Short mmCIF file of C-alpha atoms and ligand atoms in Angstrom, two decimals:
data_model
loop_
_atom_site.label_atom_id
_atom_site.label_comp_id
_atom_site.label_asym_id
_atom_site.label_seq_id
_atom_site.Cartn_x
_atom_site.Cartn_y
_atom_site.Cartn_z
CA MET D 1 6.90 40.51 18.59
CA GLU D 2 5.06 39.24 15.55
CA ALA D 3 1.43 38.19 16.02
CA ILE D 4 -1.48 37.01 13.91
CA VAL D 5 -4.35 39.49 14.13
CA ILE D 6 -7.83 38.38 13.09
CA GLN D 7 -11.00 40.41 12.75
CA GLY D 8 -13.54 37.63 13.09
CA GLN D 9 -16.85 36.53 11.61
CA SER D 10 -16.01 36.49 7.91
CA ARG D 11 -17.50 33.51 6.10
CA LEU D 12 -14.71 31.59 4.30
CA GLN D 13 -15.34 31.09 0.59
CA GLY D 14 -13.31 29.98 -2.40
CA ARG D 15 -10.55 27.43 -3.06
CA VAL D 16 -7.44 26.53 -1.12
CA SER D 17 -4.62 24.22 -2.13
CA ILE D 18 -3.06 22.03 0.54
CA SER D 19 0.74 21.85 0.87
CA GLY D 20 2.96 18.77 1.23
CA SER D 21 2.71 16.94 4.54
CA LYS D 22 5.01 18.12 7.33
CA ASN D 23 4.88 14.77 9.10
CA ALA D 24 5.67 12.92 5.88
CA VAL D 25 8.52 15.16 4.75
CA LEU D 26 10.49 15.07 8.03
CA PRO D 27 11.09 11.27 8.04
CA VAL D 28 11.87 11.12 4.30
CA ILE D 29 14.53 13.81 4.76
CA ALA D 30 16.02 11.71 7.57
CA ALA D 31 15.83 8.64 5.30
CA CYS D 32 18.18 10.38 2.82
CA LEU D 33 20.92 9.54 5.35
CA LEU D 34 20.47 5.86 4.36
CA THR D 35 22.16 6.38 0.99
CA GLU D 36 25.20 8.17 -0.35
CA GLU D 37 23.32 8.88 -3.57
CA GLU D 38 21.33 12.03 -4.32
CA CYS D 39 17.61 12.26 -3.49
CA LEU D 40 15.25 14.82 -4.99
CA PHE D 41 11.97 16.08 -3.55
CA ASP D 42 9.30 18.04 -5.36
CA ASP D 43 6.97 20.51 -3.70
CA ILE D 44 8.32 20.69 -0.18
CA PRO D 45 6.21 22.80 2.22
CA ARG D 46 7.90 26.00 3.45
CA LEU D 47 7.86 25.33 7.19
CA THR D 48 10.34 26.02 9.95
CA ASP D 49 10.27 22.32 10.96
CA VAL D 50 11.47 21.42 7.45
CA ASP D 51 14.25 24.04 7.77
CA THR D 52 15.25 22.51 11.10
CA MET D 53 15.41 18.98 9.65
CA CYS D 54 17.54 20.28 6.75
CA ASP D 55 19.81 22.05 9.27
CA VAL D 56 20.16 18.80 11.24
CA ILE D 57 21.30 16.73 8.29
CA GLY D 58 23.32 19.65 6.91
CA GLU D 59 25.23 19.84 10.19
CA LEU D 60 25.97 16.12 9.90
CA GLY D 61 27.59 16.81 6.50
CA ALA D 62 24.78 16.18 4.01
CA SER D 63 24.49 18.69 1.20
CA VAL D 64 21.04 20.27 0.97
CA SER D 65 20.16 22.64 -1.86
CA PRO D 66 17.06 23.89 -3.67
CA HIS D 67 15.62 21.89 -6.56
CA GLY D 68 13.23 23.69 -8.88
CA VAL D 69 10.76 26.16 -7.42
CA LYS D 70 9.82 24.40 -4.21
CA GLY D 71 11.92 21.24 -4.17
CA LEU D 72 15.02 19.98 -2.38
CA ARG D 73 18.16 18.16 -3.47
CA ILE D 74 19.85 16.14 -0.74
CA LYS D 75 23.06 14.14 -0.88
CA SER D 76 24.46 12.40 2.17
CA GLY D 77 27.76 11.18 0.76
CA SER D 78 30.44 10.91 3.40
CA LEU D 79 29.17 12.44 6.62
CA LYS D 80 31.53 14.23 9.00
CA ASN D 81 29.46 13.94 12.14
CA ILE D 82 27.03 11.51 13.78
CA GLU D 83 25.85 13.84 16.52
CA PRO D 84 23.20 16.52 15.91
CA SER D 85 23.63 19.48 18.23
CA TYR D 86 21.38 20.00 21.23
CA GLU D 87 19.93 23.17 19.74
CA TYR D 88 18.17 21.22 16.95
CA VAL D 89 16.98 18.27 19.03
CA ARG D 90 15.62 20.70 21.63
CA ARG D 91 13.82 22.67 18.93
CA MET D 92 12.19 19.70 17.22
CA ARG D 93 11.52 16.20 18.54
CA ALA D 94 11.50 14.75 15.03
CA SER D 95 15.29 15.43 14.87
CA PHE D 96 15.50 12.11 16.71
CA LEU D 97 14.54 10.39 13.45
CA VAL D 98 18.17 10.56 12.31
CA MET D 99 19.00 7.88 14.88
CA GLY D 100 17.78 4.86 12.87
CA PRO D 101 19.44 5.76 9.56
CA LEU D 102 22.76 6.83 11.12
CA LEU D 103 22.98 3.70 13.24
CA ALA D 104 22.16 1.45 10.30
CA ARG D 105 24.61 3.10 7.90
CA PHE D 106 27.51 4.07 10.18
CA GLY D 107 27.07 1.72 13.15
CA ARG D 108 27.12 4.62 15.61
CA VAL D 109 25.04 7.60 16.60
CA LYS D 110 24.75 10.06 19.48
CA VAL D 111 21.53 12.03 19.92
CA TYR D 112 20.40 14.20 22.78
CA LEU D 113 17.20 13.07 24.48
CA PRO D 114 14.42 15.21 23.01
CA GLY D 115 13.11 16.00 26.50
CA GLY D 116 9.60 16.96 27.52
CA CYS D 117 7.38 19.29 25.59
CA ALA D 118 4.17 21.18 26.07
CA ILE D 119 1.87 18.30 25.13
CA GLY D 120 3.37 15.64 27.41
CA ALA D 121 6.49 13.75 28.45
CA ARG D 122 6.87 11.95 25.08
CA PRO D 123 9.54 9.38 25.94
CA ILE D 124 11.63 7.59 23.29
CA ASP D 125 11.78 4.21 25.03
CA LEU D 126 10.10 2.41 22.11
CA HIS D 127 12.65 3.77 19.62
CA LEU D 128 15.48 2.55 21.85
CA LYS D 129 13.85 -0.82 22.51
CA GLY D 130 13.69 -1.40 18.75
CA MET D 131 17.34 -0.46 18.12
CA ALA D 132 18.48 -2.63 21.09
CA ALA D 133 16.47 -5.61 19.78
CA MET D 134 18.36 -5.26 16.47
CA GLY D 135 21.66 -5.59 18.32
CA ALA D 136 22.66 -2.00 19.17
CA GLU D 137 24.25 -1.26 22.52
CA ILE D 138 22.45 1.70 23.98
CA SER D 139 23.70 3.95 26.78
CA VAL D 140 22.29 7.19 28.09
CA ASN D 141 24.71 9.66 29.69
CA ASN D 142 24.48 13.39 30.31
CA GLY D 143 21.15 13.63 28.54
CA LYS D 144 22.52 11.99 25.42
CA VAL D 145 21.72 8.59 23.90
CA GLU D 146 24.63 6.73 22.35
CA ALA D 147 23.88 3.71 20.20
CA VAL D 148 26.64 1.50 18.86
CA ALA D 149 26.25 -1.48 16.54
CA LYS D 150 29.55 -3.39 16.47
CA LYS D 151 28.23 -5.52 13.61
CA ARG D 152 25.54 -4.83 11.04
CA LEU D 153 22.11 -4.50 12.72
CA LYS D 154 20.16 -7.75 12.70
CA GLY D 155 16.52 -8.15 11.76
CA THR D 156 14.23 -9.35 14.51
CA SER D 157 10.64 -9.21 15.76
CA ILE D 158 9.73 -6.06 17.69
CA TYR D 159 6.46 -5.46 19.51
CA LEU D 160 5.58 -1.82 20.23
CA ASP D 161 3.59 -1.27 23.45
CA PHE D 162 1.90 1.64 21.65
CA PRO D 163 1.72 2.23 17.88
CA SER D 164 4.16 5.14 18.03
CA VAL D 165 4.59 6.96 14.73
CA GLY D 166 8.19 8.06 15.39
CA ALA D 167 9.30 4.66 16.75
CA THR D 168 7.79 2.84 13.75
CA GLU D 169 9.60 5.23 11.37
CA ASN D 170 12.95 5.07 13.17
CA ILE D 171 12.87 1.27 13.36
CA MET D 172 11.80 0.97 9.69
CA MET D 173 14.76 3.11 8.61
CA ALA D 174 17.23 1.17 10.77
CA ALA D 175 15.82 -2.15 9.58
CA ALA D 176 16.05 -1.13 5.91
CA LEU D 177 19.84 -1.72 5.97
CA ALA D 178 19.87 -4.49 8.61
CA GLU D 179 20.76 -8.12 7.98
CA GLY D 180 17.64 -10.25 7.63
CA THR D 181 14.00 -9.45 8.27
CA THR D 182 12.49 -7.19 10.92
CA VAL D 183 8.83 -7.45 11.83
CA ILE D 184 7.26 -4.55 13.75
CA GLU D 185 4.12 -5.71 15.57
CA ASN D 186 1.57 -3.12 16.70
CA ALA D 187 3.19 -0.64 14.31
CA ALA D 188 1.67 2.76 13.62
CA GLY D 189 -0.38 2.81 10.41
CA GLU D 190 -0.53 6.54 9.65
CA PRO D 191 -0.39 7.60 5.96
CA GLU D 192 3.03 9.16 6.67
CA ILE D 193 4.35 5.66 7.50
CA VAL D 194 3.12 4.46 4.11
CA ASP D 195 4.81 7.43 2.41
CA LEU D 196 8.11 6.58 4.15
CA ALA D 197 7.77 2.91 3.16
CA ASN D 198 7.13 3.94 -0.45
CA PHE D 199 10.25 6.13 -0.36
CA ILE D 200 12.42 3.35 1.11
CA ASN D 201 11.08 0.85 -1.43
CA ALA D 202 11.75 3.25 -4.30
CA MET D 203 15.33 3.50 -2.98
CA GLY D 204 15.63 -0.28 -3.36
CA GLY D 205 14.36 -1.31 0.07
CA ARG D 206 11.86 -4.04 0.86
CA VAL D 207 9.08 -2.90 3.17
CA THR D 208 5.65 -4.55 3.20
CA GLY D 209 2.57 -4.08 5.37
CA ALA D 210 3.00 -0.32 5.90
CA GLY D 211 -0.38 1.12 6.81
CA THR D 212 -1.30 -2.01 8.80
CA ARG D 213 -0.36 -2.99 12.37
CA VAL D 214 2.37 -5.39 11.13
CA VAL D 215 5.20 -3.96 9.06
CA LYS D 216 7.86 -6.27 7.62
CA ILE D 217 11.22 -4.95 6.50
CA GLU D 218 13.70 -7.16 4.67
CA GLY D 219 17.10 -5.53 5.03
CA VAL D 220 19.21 -4.82 1.92
CA GLU D 221 22.95 -4.16 1.55
CA GLU D 222 22.51 -0.65 0.20
CA LEU D 223 19.93 1.84 -0.96
CA HIS D 224 20.10 4.26 -3.88
CA GLY D 225 18.82 7.76 -4.60
CA HIS D 226 15.26 8.52 -5.65
CA ARG D 227 13.00 11.39 -6.69
CA HIS D 228 9.92 11.67 -4.48
CA SER D 229 6.76 13.74 -4.10
CA VAL D 230 5.38 13.83 -0.59
CA ILE D 231 1.69 13.30 0.15
CA PRO D 232 -0.58 16.28 0.89
CA ASP D 233 -0.84 17.34 4.53
CA ARG D 234 -3.98 15.76 5.98
CA VAL D 235 -3.76 17.88 9.13
CA GLU D 236 -3.56 21.13 7.17
CA ALA D 237 -6.49 19.90 5.00
CA GLY D 238 -8.51 19.02 8.11
CA THR D 239 -7.72 22.40 9.65
CA PHE D 240 -9.06 24.23 6.58
CA MET D 241 -12.14 21.98 6.51
CA ILE D 242 -12.88 22.86 10.13
CA ALA D 243 -12.21 26.56 9.51
CA ALA D 244 -14.63 26.51 6.56
CA ALA D 245 -17.28 24.71 8.62
CA ALA D 246 -16.83 26.85 11.74
CA THR D 247 -17.44 30.05 9.76
CA GLY D 248 -20.48 28.65 7.94
CA GLY D 249 -18.41 28.84 4.76
CA ASP D 250 -18.19 27.16 1.37
CA VAL D 251 -14.64 26.10 0.47
CA LEU D 252 -13.12 23.70 -2.05
CA ILE D 253 -10.07 22.04 -0.48
CA GLU D 254 -7.68 21.05 -3.27
CA ASN D 255 -4.71 18.64 -3.29
CA VAL D 256 -6.12 16.33 -0.66
CA ILE D 257 -6.45 12.56 -0.27
CA PRO D 258 -10.00 12.05 1.09
CA HIS D 259 -9.43 8.60 2.60
CA HIS D 260 -6.67 10.05 4.84
CA LEU D 261 -9.37 12.24 6.38
CA LYS D 262 -12.12 9.68 6.98
CA ALA D 263 -12.36 10.12 10.77
CA VAL D 264 -12.38 13.93 10.58
CA MET D 265 -14.95 13.88 7.76
CA ALA D 266 -17.16 11.42 9.68
CA LYS D 267 -17.20 13.75 12.69
CA LEU D 268 -17.79 16.86 10.56
CA ALA D 269 -20.71 15.05 8.87
CA GLU D 270 -22.11 14.16 12.31
CA ALA D 271 -21.89 17.86 13.19
CA GLY D 272 -23.99 18.66 10.11
CA VAL D 273 -21.28 19.77 7.69
CA GLN D 274 -21.83 18.92 4.01
CA MET D 275 -18.87 17.51 2.12
CA VAL D 276 -18.70 16.38 -1.49
CA GLU D 277 -15.76 15.26 -3.58
CA GLU D 278 -15.58 17.73 -6.46
CA ASP D 279 -12.94 18.71 -9.04
CA GLY D 280 -10.39 16.39 -7.39
CA GLY D 281 -10.89 18.09 -4.03
CA ILE D 282 -13.38 18.17 -1.18
CA ARG D 283 -16.00 20.90 -1.10
CA VAL D 284 -16.98 21.80 2.47
CA LYS D 285 -20.19 23.71 3.13
CA ALA D 286 -21.93 24.43 6.40
CA ASP D 287 -24.91 26.28 7.82
CA LEU D 288 -24.53 27.41 11.41
CA PRO D 289 -25.13 26.40 14.13
CA LEU D 290 -23.63 22.91 13.88
CA ASN D 291 -24.49 19.92 16.11
CA ALA D 292 -22.48 18.92 19.17
CA VAL D 293 -20.45 15.70 18.66
CA ASP D 294 -18.17 13.61 20.86
CA ILE D 295 -14.66 12.91 19.68
CA LYS D 296 -11.96 10.58 20.98
CA THR D 297 -8.42 10.72 19.66
CA LEU D 298 -6.80 7.43 18.65
CA PRO D 299 -3.94 6.20 16.47
CA TYR D 300 -4.82 6.17 12.74
CA PRO D 301 -7.41 5.38 11.38
CA GLY D 302 -8.98 6.84 14.53
CA PHE D 303 -9.58 10.53 15.03
CA PRO D 304 -6.14 12.25 14.92
CA THR D 305 -4.80 13.90 18.05
CA ASP D 306 -3.38 16.58 15.71
CA MET D 307 -6.97 17.67 14.89
CA GLN D 308 -8.38 17.64 18.42
CA ALA D 309 -7.70 21.27 19.33
CA GLN D 310 -9.06 22.68 16.04
CA PHE D 311 -12.23 20.56 16.34
CA MET D 312 -12.73 21.79 19.88
CA SER D 313 -12.83 25.40 18.64
CA LEU D 314 -15.65 24.46 16.25
CA LEU D 315 -17.56 22.71 19.07
CA THR D 316 -17.62 25.85 21.26
CA SER D 317 -20.50 27.21 19.18
CA ALA D 318 -22.29 23.92 18.38
CA LYS D 319 -25.82 23.12 19.62
CA GLY D 320 -25.41 21.19 22.89
CA SER D 321 -22.51 19.63 24.82
CA SER D 322 -19.65 17.65 23.34
CA MET D 323 -17.16 15.37 25.05
CA VAL D 324 -13.58 15.47 23.75
CA THR D 325 -11.37 12.60 24.95
CA GLU D 326 -7.61 12.69 24.36
CA THR D 327 -5.98 9.26 24.57
CA VAL D 328 -2.71 9.73 22.63
CA PHE D 329 -0.97 12.47 24.65
CA GLU D 330 -1.38 13.10 28.36
CA ASN D 331 -1.37 16.89 28.31
CA ARG D 332 -2.94 18.12 25.13
CA PHE D 333 -5.54 20.56 26.42
CA MET D 334 -3.26 23.62 26.56
CA HIS D 335 -5.59 25.47 24.16
CA VAL D 336 -8.54 25.18 26.56
CA ASN D 337 -7.51 28.07 28.80
CA GLU D 338 -6.97 30.29 25.79
CA LEU D 339 -10.36 29.35 24.30
CA LYS D 340 -11.94 30.10 27.68
CA ARG D 341 -10.40 33.57 27.52
CA MET D 342 -12.40 34.04 24.34
CA GLY D 343 -15.61 33.05 26.14
CA ALA D 344 -15.74 29.28 25.55
CA ASN D 345 -17.39 27.11 28.18
CA ILE D 346 -15.10 24.07 28.62
CA VAL D 347 -14.48 21.92 31.70
CA ILE D 348 -11.54 19.51 31.80
CA GLU D 349 -11.86 16.23 33.71
CA GLY D 350 -8.64 14.23 33.38
CA HIS D 351 -8.31 13.11 29.76
CA CYS D 352 -11.74 14.50 28.85
CA ALA D 353 -12.99 17.98 28.13
CA VAL D 354 -16.68 18.81 28.15
CA VAL D 355 -17.46 21.62 25.71
CA LYS D 356 -20.76 23.34 26.36
CA GLY D 357 -21.68 24.80 22.99
CA GLN D 358 -23.64 27.77 21.76
CA LYS D 359 -21.16 30.21 23.24
CA LYS D 360 -20.45 33.23 21.14
CA LEU D 361 -16.67 33.64 21.15
CA THR D 362 -15.30 37.14 21.53
CA GLY D 363 -11.89 38.29 20.29
CA ALA D 364 -9.07 38.50 22.84
CA PRO D 365 -5.26 38.49 23.05
CA VAL D 366 -4.28 34.79 23.23
CA LYS D 367 -1.12 32.73 23.07
CA ALA D 368 -0.29 29.72 20.86
CA THR D 369 1.17 27.11 23.23
CA ASP D 370 1.96 24.55 20.53
CA LEU D 371 1.41 24.04 16.81
CA ARG D 372 -2.13 22.63 16.76
CA ALA D 373 -3.24 24.76 19.72
CA GLY D 374 -2.17 27.73 17.60
CA ALA D 375 -4.29 26.49 14.69
CA ALA D 376 -7.25 26.10 17.07
CA LEU D 377 -6.87 29.74 18.09
CA VAL D 378 -6.79 30.85 14.46
CA ILE D 379 -10.12 29.04 13.93
CA ALA D 380 -11.53 30.52 17.16
CA GLY D 381 -10.40 33.98 15.99
CA LEU D 382 -12.19 33.48 12.66
CA MET D 383 -15.39 32.54 14.56
CA ALA D 384 -15.18 35.29 17.19
CA GLU D 385 -16.79 38.68 17.29
CA GLY D 386 -14.11 41.39 17.23
CA LYS D 387 -10.34 41.26 17.20
CA THR D 388 -8.14 38.33 18.26
CA THR D 389 -4.37 38.75 18.58
CA ILE D 390 -2.43 35.48 18.67
CA SER D 391 1.12 35.62 20.01
CA CYS D 392 3.91 32.97 19.94
CA ILE D 393 3.09 32.28 16.30
CA HIS D 394 6.45 30.59 15.70
CA HIS D 395 4.58 27.44 16.79
CA ILE D 396 2.13 27.91 13.90
CA ASP D 397 4.96 28.53 11.39
CA ARG D 398 6.39 25.11 12.27
CA GLY D 399 3.53 23.34 10.51
CA TYR D 400 1.33 25.64 8.40
CA GLU D 401 2.65 27.06 5.14
CA ASP D 402 1.44 30.64 4.70
CA ILE D 403 -1.72 30.14 6.76
CA VAL D 404 -2.35 33.90 6.76
CA GLY D 405 -2.10 34.20 2.96
CA LYS D 406 -4.30 31.13 2.38
CA LEU D 407 -7.02 32.31 4.80
CA SER D 408 -6.92 35.88 3.42
CA HIS D 409 -7.48 34.43 -0.02
CA LEU D 410 -10.65 32.76 1.37
CA GLY D 411 -11.93 36.11 2.61
CA ALA D 412 -10.69 36.09 6.22
CA LYS D 413 -9.58 39.40 7.72
CA ILE D 414 -6.24 38.14 8.98
CA THR D 415 -2.76 39.68 9.00
CA ARG D 416 0.66 39.23 10.54
CA GLN D 417 1.63 42.30 12.52
CA GLU D 418 4.36 43.52 14.80
CA VAL D 419 2.73 44.14 18.18
CA GLU D 420 4.11 45.28 21.56
C1 UD1 Z 501 3.94 12.03 15.53
C2 UD1 Z 501 3.60 13.32 14.82
C3 UD1 Z 501 2.72 14.21 15.69
C4 UD1 Z 501 1.49 13.43 16.15
C5 UD1 Z 501 1.88 12.10 16.77
C6 UD1 Z 501 0.71 11.22 17.11
C7 UD1 Z 501 5.53 13.69 13.43
C8 UD1 Z 501 6.75 14.50 13.13
N1 UD1 Z 501 4.84 14.02 14.50
O1 UD1 Z 501 4.69 12.39 16.70
O2 UD1 Z 501 2.31 15.33 14.91
O3 UD1 Z 501 0.79 14.18 17.12
O4 UD1 Z 501 2.73 11.37 15.88
O5 UD1 Z 501 -0.08 10.99 16.00
O6 UD1 Z 501 5.18 12.80 12.68
N2 UD1 Z 501 5.51 7.23 23.14
C9 UD1 Z 501 6.12 6.49 24.12
N3 UD1 Z 501 7.36 6.00 23.86
C10 UD1 Z 501 8.02 6.19 22.69
C11 UD1 Z 501 7.38 6.96 21.70
C12 UD1 Z 501 6.11 7.46 21.94
O7 UD1 Z 501 5.56 6.27 25.19
O8 UD1 Z 501 9.15 5.73 22.53
C13 UD1 Z 501 4.17 7.79 23.40
C14 UD1 Z 501 4.17 9.33 23.37
O9 UD1 Z 501 4.55 9.85 24.60
C15 UD1 Z 501 2.72 9.64 23.03
C16 UD1 Z 501 2.35 8.46 22.11
O10 UD1 Z 501 3.31 7.44 22.33
O11 UD1 Z 501 1.93 9.61 24.19
C17 UD1 Z 501 2.32 8.81 20.63
O12 UD1 Z 501 3.57 9.33 20.25
P1 UD1 Z 501 4.18 9.09 18.78
O13 UD1 Z 501 3.19 8.35 17.95
O14 UD1 Z 501 5.54 8.52 18.93
O15 UD1 Z 501 4.29 10.58 18.28
P2 UD1 Z 501 5.49 11.26 17.50
O16 UD1 Z 501 6.07 10.30 16.53
O17 UD1 Z 501 6.38 11.98 18.43
#
């Protein structure tokens, strides 16, 4: 079994360049299914989730090939299949994003229900509600959703009970080829939604309001190919900022859009971390110990749920007690037990976790239970005294491009190793 092994307590120093955003690249790959023309992407992050999304559309009949050093060339001419296999949907929930584009372009799609996952039940009711409102007939049998649109989908007004990122993206893609105008009320406003809207618009679509709670999509007859560069990954950037701060380091984070990170930067500043925009990046500097701070996860522009676990690692050694409240997912404290194994003092009360700081973490064998929990353990391992061995690192490979190489470059003693 491959593991990440960290010898802790090195102060991170130097420069690190952030890769393209995982959560932005997955929907734009799905959106290539909206056109028969070729789409090109520059600088795609090397992540297993990206490989899975390429496998999904490849299985449907799209041609996917390299473009330049790190890019992709995708052409979804005539597809042979409208049903991704269970293996992919099981592996990655975002596979469900093919539903909107396939339904809009071919009038039919069958997708397995993504099922539960470690961080909560994560239903897809809002995706289905949106497609049904646009005129699709939806049935669920044998764990599979079948959506059929006998006529072209029709624009309508859709209110989301929660600003779901995936539902907003799926509905936007379906609406892009629908007849008339669709208005999504209480839409998600994450930067990845704006990136998808920019991609659809560059393909000839008409999306306005992306990034706000009301997104309007005027359907068009057809979309054409486009060459696109995805935005930098704000979660990877935030993870490196926290790692720098938690080790009392001094790191310049390059290829980052600071306003995507406002909530994380506000909380780091409250903890006593110094951040300045420098050389087109953000320089993060910290003297330990940091201050305790309370955080509460919320849809964007609130504090991202995808940064909660990593921030909690930092809080384990802060001065005083911090309250961490998770409001987006119902079961996203899987990392707590692992952090406790490293000596953290954390008590969970429902959706809240109280982190009593000033605990010196000690290295231990721990297990990544999901992607961001894995990143939290990497940060904890960097902070801890002694050796930490993180297993189940396939979770980390889903969303962090070469995390070991990038941290080594900053002076961390970190390697990938085969262990028993
Ligand atoms: C996306 C991100 C993920 C991030 C999450 C929240 C991608 C590939 N993944 O996931 O990294 O953690 O946003 O910022 O972009 N919900 C429903 N019904 C639905 C859909 C969602 O009840 O039909 C609930 C979910 O169970 C969850 C909440 O809404 O509690 C947020 O989920 P959502 O925003 O849809 O997350 P994803 O798009 O799956």
